[in-house]
Structures are given as C-alpha cells and as structure tokens.
mmCIF file of C-alpha atoms in Angstrom:
data_model
loop_
_atom_site.group_PDB
_atom_site.id
_atom_site.type_symbol
_atom_site.label_atom_id
_atom_site.label_comp_id
_atom_site.label_asym_id
_atom_site.label_seq_id
_atom_site.Cartn_x
_atom_site.Cartn_y
_atom_site.Cartn_z
ATOM 1 C CA MET N 1 -44.430 87.246 -134.498
ATOM 2 C CA ASN N 2 -44.298 89.556 -137.447
ATOM 3 C CA ALA N 3 -41.300 91.686 -138.349
ATOM 4 C CA ARG N 4 -41.538 94.832 -136.970
ATOM 5 C CA THR N 5 -40.153 97.764 -138.602
ATOM 6 C CA LEU N 6 -41.152 101.621 -138.379
ATOM 7 C CA GLY N 7 -41.144 104.330 -140.803
ATOM 8 C CA VAL N 8 -41.491 107.923 -140.904
ATOM 9 C CA PHE N 9 -44.845 109.163 -142.698
ATOM 10 C CA ARG N 10 -45.234 112.276 -145.616
ATOM 11 C CA PRO N 11 -47.963 113.798 -145.127
ATOM 12 C CA TYR N 12 -50.595 112.280 -147.182
ATOM 13 C CA SER N 13 -51.356 113.272 -150.932
ATOM 14 C CA VAL N 14 -55.004 114.108 -151.848
ATOM 15 C CA LEU N 15 -54.158 111.374 -154.556
ATOM 16 C CA PRO N 16 -55.052 107.911 -153.673
ATOM 17 C CA GLU N 17 -52.462 106.612 -155.996
ATOM 18 C CA ARG N 18 -49.374 108.242 -154.252
ATOM 19 C CA ALA N 19 -47.356 106.707 -151.841
ATOM 20 C CA LEU N 20 -48.375 107.657 -147.984
ATOM 21 C CA TYR N 21 -44.924 106.982 -146.576
ATOM 22 C CA THR N 22 -41.360 106.306 -146.959
ATOM 23 C CA THR N 23 -39.331 103.055 -146.851
ATOM 24 C CA PRO N 24 -39.237 101.662 -143.129
ATOM 25 C CA PHE N 25 -35.858 102.368 -141.314
ATOM 26 C CA TRP N 26 -36.262 102.078 -137.439
ATOM 27 C CA GLN N 27 -35.931 99.143 -135.972
ATOM 28 C CA HIS N 28 -38.414 98.247 -133.157
ATOM 29 C CA GLU N 29 -37.468 98.540 -129.130
ATOM 30 C CA GLU N 30 -36.994 94.606 -128.933
ATOM 31 C CA SER N 31 -34.326 94.409 -131.284
ATOM 32 C CA ALA N 32 -32.558 97.742 -130.374
ATOM 33 C CA ALA N 33 -29.717 98.533 -128.250
ATOM 34 C CA SER N 34 -30.832 98.922 -124.853
ATOM 35 C CA THR N 35 -28.451 101.718 -123.634
ATOM 36 C CA ARG N 36 -26.595 104.807 -125.496
ATOM 37 C CA LYS N 37 -23.537 106.696 -124.475
ATOM 38 C CA CYS N 38 -24.024 110.712 -123.796
ATOM 39 C CA TRP N 39 -21.856 112.172 -126.518
ATOM 40 C CA LYS N 40 -20.781 115.203 -123.723
ATOM 41 C CA CYS N 41 -19.829 113.384 -120.859
ATOM 42 C CA GLY N 42 -19.873 109.780 -121.974
ATOM 43 C CA THR N 43 -22.649 108.335 -119.527
ATOM 44 C CA GLU N 44 -24.799 105.350 -120.811
ATOM 45 C CA THR N 45 -28.294 106.360 -120.605
ATOM 46 C CA ASP N 46 -31.303 104.507 -121.482
ATOM 47 C CA PRO N 47 -33.148 105.781 -124.032
ATOM 48 C CA MET N 48 -36.464 104.679 -122.639
ATOM 49 C CA LYS N 49 -36.311 106.531 -119.881
ATOM 50 C CA GLU N 50 -33.697 109.925 -120.952
ATOM 51 C CA LEU N 51 -35.335 110.059 -124.375
ATOM 52 C CA PHE N 52 -34.307 113.717 -125.034
ATOM 53 C CA PHE N 53 -31.496 114.575 -122.589
ATOM 54 C CA CYS N 54 -28.689 112.821 -120.614
ATOM 55 C CA THR N 55 -29.001 112.920 -116.855
ATOM 56 C CA CYS N 56 -26.099 115.490 -117.122
ATOM 57 C CA GLY N 57 -28.767 118.102 -118.614
ATOM 58 C CA ILE N 58 -27.529 117.780 -122.092
ATOM 59 C CA VAL N 59 -29.342 117.341 -125.178
ATOM 60 C CA GLN N 60 -29.039 113.888 -126.851
ATOM 61 C CA SER N 61 -29.420 112.472 -130.481
ATOM 62 C CA PRO N 62 -32.591 111.234 -131.660
ATOM 63 C CA ALA N 63 -32.927 107.458 -130.550
ATOM 64 C CA ASP N 64 -33.942 105.761 -133.394
ATOM 65 C CA GLN N 65 -34.950 102.566 -132.066
ATOM 66 C CA LEU N 66 -37.978 103.913 -130.484
ATOM 67 C CA THR N 67 -41.435 104.023 -131.710
ATOM 68 C CA PHE N 68 -43.502 107.450 -131.894
ATOM 69 C CA PHE N 69 -45.624 106.100 -129.179
ATOM 70 C CA THR N 70 -42.962 105.553 -126.693
ATOM 71 C CA LEU N 71 -41.613 109.119 -127.567
ATOM 72 C CA PHE N 72 -44.938 110.510 -125.964
ATOM 73 C CA ASN N 73 -45.136 107.739 -123.445
ATOM 74 C CA ILE N 74 -48.201 106.201 -124.849
ATOM 75 C CA ASP N 75 -49.683 102.779 -124.990
ATOM 76 C CA GLU N 76 -48.844 101.490 -129.094
ATOM 77 C CA SER N 77 -52.954 101.499 -129.604
ATOM 78 C CA PHE N 78 -54.924 103.023 -132.541
ATOM 79 C CA ASP N 79 -57.228 104.368 -129.561
ATOM 80 C CA VAL N 80 -54.850 107.330 -128.449
ATOM 81 C CA ASP N 81 -55.772 110.265 -126.162
ATOM 82 C CA LEU N 82 -55.760 113.006 -127.975
ATOM 83 C CA LYS N 83 -55.741 115.366 -125.211
ATOM 84 C CA LYS N 84 -52.619 113.865 -123.694
ATOM 85 C CA LEU N 85 -50.838 113.253 -126.795
ATOM 86 C CA GLY N 86 -51.143 117.217 -127.145
ATOM 87 C CA GLU N 87 -50.215 118.271 -123.799
ATOM 88 C CA MET N 88 -47.171 115.693 -124.120
ATOM 89 C CA TYR N 89 -46.208 117.686 -127.413
ATOM 90 C CA LYS N 90 -46.594 120.916 -126.222
ATOM 91 C CA ASP N 91 -44.565 120.328 -122.986
ATOM 92 C CA LEU N 92 -41.559 118.479 -124.949
ATOM 93 C CA GLN N 93 -41.594 121.297 -127.906
ATOM 94 C CA LYS N 94 -40.888 123.976 -125.224
ATOM 95 C CA LYS N 95 -38.048 121.945 -123.728
ATOM 96 C CA LEU N 96 -36.917 121.833 -127.295
ATOM 97 C CA HIS N 97 -37.651 125.175 -128.547
ATOM 98 C CA PRO N 98 -34.874 126.529 -130.278
ATOM 99 C CA ASP N 99 -34.942 129.660 -127.684
ATOM 100 C CA ARG N 100 -33.906 127.298 -124.926
ATOM 101 C CA PHE N 101 -30.373 126.372 -126.987
ATOM 102 C CA SER N 102 -29.529 129.617 -128.379
ATOM 103 C CA GLN N 103 -26.531 130.164 -126.165
ATOM 104 C CA LYS N 104 -25.466 126.673 -126.536
ATOM 105 C CA SER N 105 -22.774 124.895 -128.623
ATOM 106 C CA GLU N 106 -23.687 124.325 -132.662
ATOM 107 C CA THR N 107 -23.918 120.841 -131.642
ATOM 108 C CA GLU N 108 -26.636 121.220 -129.009
ATOM 109 C CA GLN N 109 -28.748 123.399 -131.409
ATOM 110 C CA SER N 110 -28.376 120.585 -134.396
ATOM 111 C CA LEU N 111 -29.520 117.929 -131.976
ATOM 112 C CA ALA N 112 -32.277 120.143 -130.448
ATOM 113 C CA GLU N 113 -33.363 120.711 -133.865
ATOM 114 C CA GLN N 114 -33.379 116.966 -134.583
ATOM 115 C CA GLN N 115 -34.998 116.122 -131.529
ATOM 116 C CA SER N 116 -37.724 118.618 -132.514
ATOM 117 C CA SER N 117 -38.398 117.484 -136.187
ATOM 118 C CA LEU N 118 -38.878 114.074 -134.814
ATOM 119 C CA LEU N 119 -41.289 114.818 -132.071
ATOM 120 C CA ASN N 120 -43.465 116.816 -134.983
ATOM 121 C CA LYS N 121 -43.152 113.817 -137.259
ATOM 122 C CA ALA N 122 -44.271 111.477 -134.372
ATOM 123 C CA TYR N 123 -47.067 114.105 -133.126
ATOM 124 C CA PHE N 124 -48.594 114.464 -136.679
ATOM 125 C CA THR N 125 -48.450 110.856 -137.619
ATOM 126 C CA LEU N 126 -50.076 109.770 -134.319
ATOM 127 C CA LEU N 127 -52.950 112.890 -134.573
ATOM 128 C CA LYS N 128 -54.581 111.689 -137.644
ATOM 129 C CA PRO N 129 -56.487 108.440 -137.568
ATOM 130 C CA LEU N 130 -55.366 107.372 -141.217
ATOM 131 C CA THR N 131 -51.821 108.078 -140.528
ATOM 132 C CA ARG N 132 -51.568 106.684 -137.282
ATOM 133 C CA ALA N 133 -53.555 103.501 -138.567
ATOM 134 C CA LEU N 134 -50.943 103.155 -141.284
ATOM 135 C CA TYR N 135 -48.056 103.622 -138.660
ATOM 136 C CA LEU N 136 -49.395 100.918 -136.475
ATOM 137 C CA LEU N 137 -49.839 98.594 -139.698
ATOM 138 C CA GLU N 138 -46.473 99.062 -140.801
ATOM 139 C CA ILE N 139 -45.288 98.374 -137.100
ATOM 140 C CA HIS N 140 -46.830 94.915 -137.651
ATOM 141 C CA GLY N 141 -45.278 94.456 -141.151
ATOM 142 C CA TYR N 142 -48.013 95.173 -143.194
ATOM 143 C CA THR N 143 -48.157 98.019 -145.865
ATOM 144 C CA ILE N 144 -50.463 99.453 -148.407
ATOM 145 C CA GLU N 145 -48.700 99.418 -151.923
ATOM 146 C CA GLU N 146 -49.386 101.985 -154.612
ATOM 147 C CA ASP N 147 -51.239 100.084 -156.922
ATOM 148 C CA ASN N 148 -53.104 97.908 -154.640
ATOM 149 C CA ASN N 149 -55.125 95.564 -156.678
ATOM 150 C CA ASP N 150 -57.938 94.238 -154.030
ATOM 151 C CA ILE N 151 -59.716 96.992 -153.926
ATOM 152 C CA ASN N 152 -63.508 96.031 -154.462
ATOM 153 C CA PRO N 153 -64.527 97.404 -157.853
ATOM 154 C CA GLU N 154 -68.034 98.198 -156.473
ATOM 155 C CA PHE N 155 -65.897 100.274 -154.132
ATOM 156 C CA LEU N 156 -64.033 102.091 -156.518
ATOM 157 C CA MET N 157 -67.376 102.713 -158.789
ATOM 158 C CA GLU N 158 -68.595 104.558 -155.366
ATOM 159 C CA VAL N 159 -65.535 106.576 -155.170
ATOM 160 C CA LEU N 160 -65.872 107.767 -158.454
ATOM 161 C CA GLU N 161 -69.192 108.831 -158.578
ATOM 162 C CA LEU N 162 -68.519 111.103 -155.054
ATOM 163 C CA ASN N 163 -65.592 112.630 -157.112
ATOM 164 C CA GLU N 164 -67.899 113.389 -159.876
ATOM 165 C CA ARG N 165 -70.595 114.566 -157.741
ATOM 166 C CA ILE N 166 -68.010 117.105 -156.355
ATOM 167 C CA GLY N 167 -66.937 118.243 -159.721
ATOM 168 C CA GLU N 168 -71.016 119.012 -160.611
ATOM 169 C CA ALA N 169 -72.043 120.320 -156.874
ATOM 170 C CA SER N 170 -73.990 123.367 -155.883
ATOM 171 C CA SER N 171 -72.683 124.816 -152.227
ATOM 172 C CA GLU N 172 -75.904 123.204 -150.760
ATOM 173 C CA GLU N 173 -74.775 119.993 -152.657
ATOM 174 C CA ILE N 174 -71.229 119.951 -151.281
ATOM 175 C CA GLN N 175 -72.450 120.152 -147.411
ATOM 176 C CA GLU N 176 -74.635 117.040 -147.997
ATOM 177 C CA ILE N 177 -71.175 115.091 -149.586
ATOM 178 C CA GLU N 178 -69.183 116.448 -146.958
ATOM 179 C CA SER N 179 -71.708 115.367 -144.552
ATOM 180 C CA GLU N 180 -71.927 111.788 -146.188
ATOM 181 C CA ILE N 181 -68.067 111.529 -146.232
ATOM 182 C CA SER N 182 -67.626 112.584 -142.711
ATOM 183 C CA SER N 183 -69.969 109.903 -141.510
ATOM 184 C CA LYS N 184 -68.126 107.366 -143.456
ATOM 185 C CA ILE N 185 -64.741 108.499 -142.349
ATOM 186 C CA GLN N 186 -66.156 107.944 -138.312
ATOM 187 C CA GLU N 187 -67.411 104.516 -139.061
ATOM 188 C CA ASN N 188 -63.806 103.679 -140.551
ATOM 189 C CA VAL N 189 -62.484 105.074 -137.435
ATOM 190 C CA LYS N 190 -64.488 102.436 -135.183
ATOM 191 C CA GLN N 191 -64.021 99.836 -137.562
ATOM 192 C CA LEU N 192 -60.113 100.029 -137.107
ATOM 193 C CA SER N 193 -60.503 100.435 -133.331
ATOM 194 C CA SER N 194 -62.103 97.079 -133.626
ATOM 195 C CA ALA N 195 -59.884 95.455 -136.071
ATOM 196 C CA PHE N 196 -56.566 96.738 -133.995
ATOM 197 C CA THR N 197 -58.116 95.509 -130.845
ATOM 198 C CA ALA N 198 -58.705 92.108 -132.282
ATOM 199 C CA GLU N 199 -55.399 92.190 -133.806
ATOM 200 C CA ASP N 200 -56.863 91.735 -136.993
ATOM 201 C CA PHE N 201 -53.998 93.544 -139.008
ATOM 202 C CA LYS N 202 -55.392 92.223 -142.451
ATOM 203 C CA LYS N 203 -58.658 93.490 -141.789
ATOM 204 C CA ALA N 204 -57.288 96.798 -140.353
ATOM 205 C CA ARG N 205 -55.223 97.127 -143.532
ATOM 206 C CA ASP N 206 -58.383 96.534 -145.832
ATOM 207 C CA ILE N 207 -60.089 99.267 -143.886
ATOM 208 C CA ALA N 208 -57.241 101.544 -144.213
ATOM 209 C CA VAL N 209 -57.247 101.349 -147.741
ATOM 210 C CA LYS N 210 -60.860 102.745 -148.106
ATOM 211 C CA MET N 211 -60.490 105.137 -145.829
ATOM 212 C CA ARG N 212 -57.617 106.551 -147.706
ATOM 213 C CA TYR N 213 -59.659 107.026 -150.486
ATOM 214 C CA TYR N 214 -62.298 108.571 -148.558
ATOM 215 C CA VAL N 215 -59.891 111.124 -146.817
ATOM 216 C CA ASN N 216 -58.888 111.943 -150.121
ATOM 217 C CA VAL N 217 -62.369 112.760 -151.275
ATOM 218 C CA GLU N 218 -62.393 114.823 -148.086
ATOM 219 C CA ALA N 219 -59.622 116.798 -149.483
ATOM 220 C CA LYS N 220 -61.272 117.603 -152.378
ATOM 221 C CA VAL N 221 -64.368 118.679 -150.704
ATOM 222 C CA LYS N 222 -61.966 121.150 -148.726
ATOM 223 C CA THR N 223 -60.483 122.294 -152.233
ATOM 224 C CA PHE N 224 -63.918 123.273 -153.340
ATOM 225 C CA TYR N 225 -64.599 125.543 -150.590
ATOM 226 C CA ARG N 226 -61.239 126.988 -150.731
ATOM 227 C CA ASP N 227 -61.691 127.758 -154.373
ATOM 228 C CA ARG N 228 -65.059 129.433 -153.237
ATOM 229 C CA MET N 229 -63.463 131.822 -150.871
#
C-alpha cells in the first residue's frame, strides 16, 4: 500500500507552472488515533462519529486525521454525488455558523471558526473535478510537480496554439474555443473516472496533468469575456 498523506489545496492558479497545493500535513485515518478527549468535559469521543461536536454538545477542534471525504460522510471516490455534497455542506455550515456561537466563549467561537474554515476547504476541493482528482492522487501518494518534464511535446504545442488563438480571437471565435475546451475537460473527467475506478493512479495523474492545462486555458477564456464586459 502506498503511503497515504493528505494536503489542503489552494485554489488553482490560471498559470500551469504554479503549484496547486501545499505540502501534505494530514495523516490518513488508518494511522491516526481512534479517539480524542473533549476539551470541555473530558469525555473520549470518536472523531469518526463526533466530527464537530462532543456528545455534550460542545464544538471540538478539527479532527486532523480525517479526510475531506470523511467530513462529508461520502465514499473516497472521484465520482462524487455533488447534490449530496452540497446538501451536507449547507447543513454543516448552518450548525457552525458564527451567529450560533456569538454568545459562547472565545474558545468555542475560535473552534467553530476553524471547523467552518476546514469545511470550506474540504467542500471546494471536492467540488471541482481537477482539485478532487489531485486530492485523491495525493491520498495515494501521487503528486504533480511544478516542473513536469513528462508532458508530450505535441500536447504542449496544442496548448500553446490554444493560447495564441485566444489572444487573436474575435467574440465569435472565442465561443468556438470555449466549446472545444469544455469538451476536452469533460473527456478528461470521464477518463479520470475510469482511471480511479481501476485504481490506475499513474494514468490518473497523467490525465490530471493535461486537465490542469485545459482548466488554465478555460480560465483565460473567462478572462476574455470579463475584459470585454
């Protein structure tokens, strides 16, 4: 089994060469302690069951041994039910909303803020196919380096040509490019689903590298529209 470590992702840049995530700092459930003590009442709780609150009702510190998938009680899979994810996110954010803790102690307010911040990071990481794929890859010990020299030169030329087309495009032409990029990204999503299902993480990494470039090109298309509004 590969070493399994987790990291919290920064929002990905529109520049391909920028790093997408920080150095991993979480440990997976398998190697973590199975219980923690409530800071208020001292009761031992199971972070897998009492993710955010002790049985006494007091908010707890984030359980740093759990994955983002566990936080939302969903399977560790690339094929995420986005409707369920969104519903869980809204429900949990209501429970952790600052207004619910305005009359609580500073400790509880701080912990609720930490939990809410973690929940946001987890949600937005799992929401987008690219960041979700990168997160899953990191869980299984695969990362994408800033200077990836394994990219097919023909693919890099394709990306370069797409960027040049955007720079010279009219409003009509940019719509064609947008449709083309959208199709490529959707195809990448299908390929990633198959690769992760087959547990072919090397293949998934190679697909994610290409998808990152396409997502960056897509961001430039959106910039094109924004600059002309």
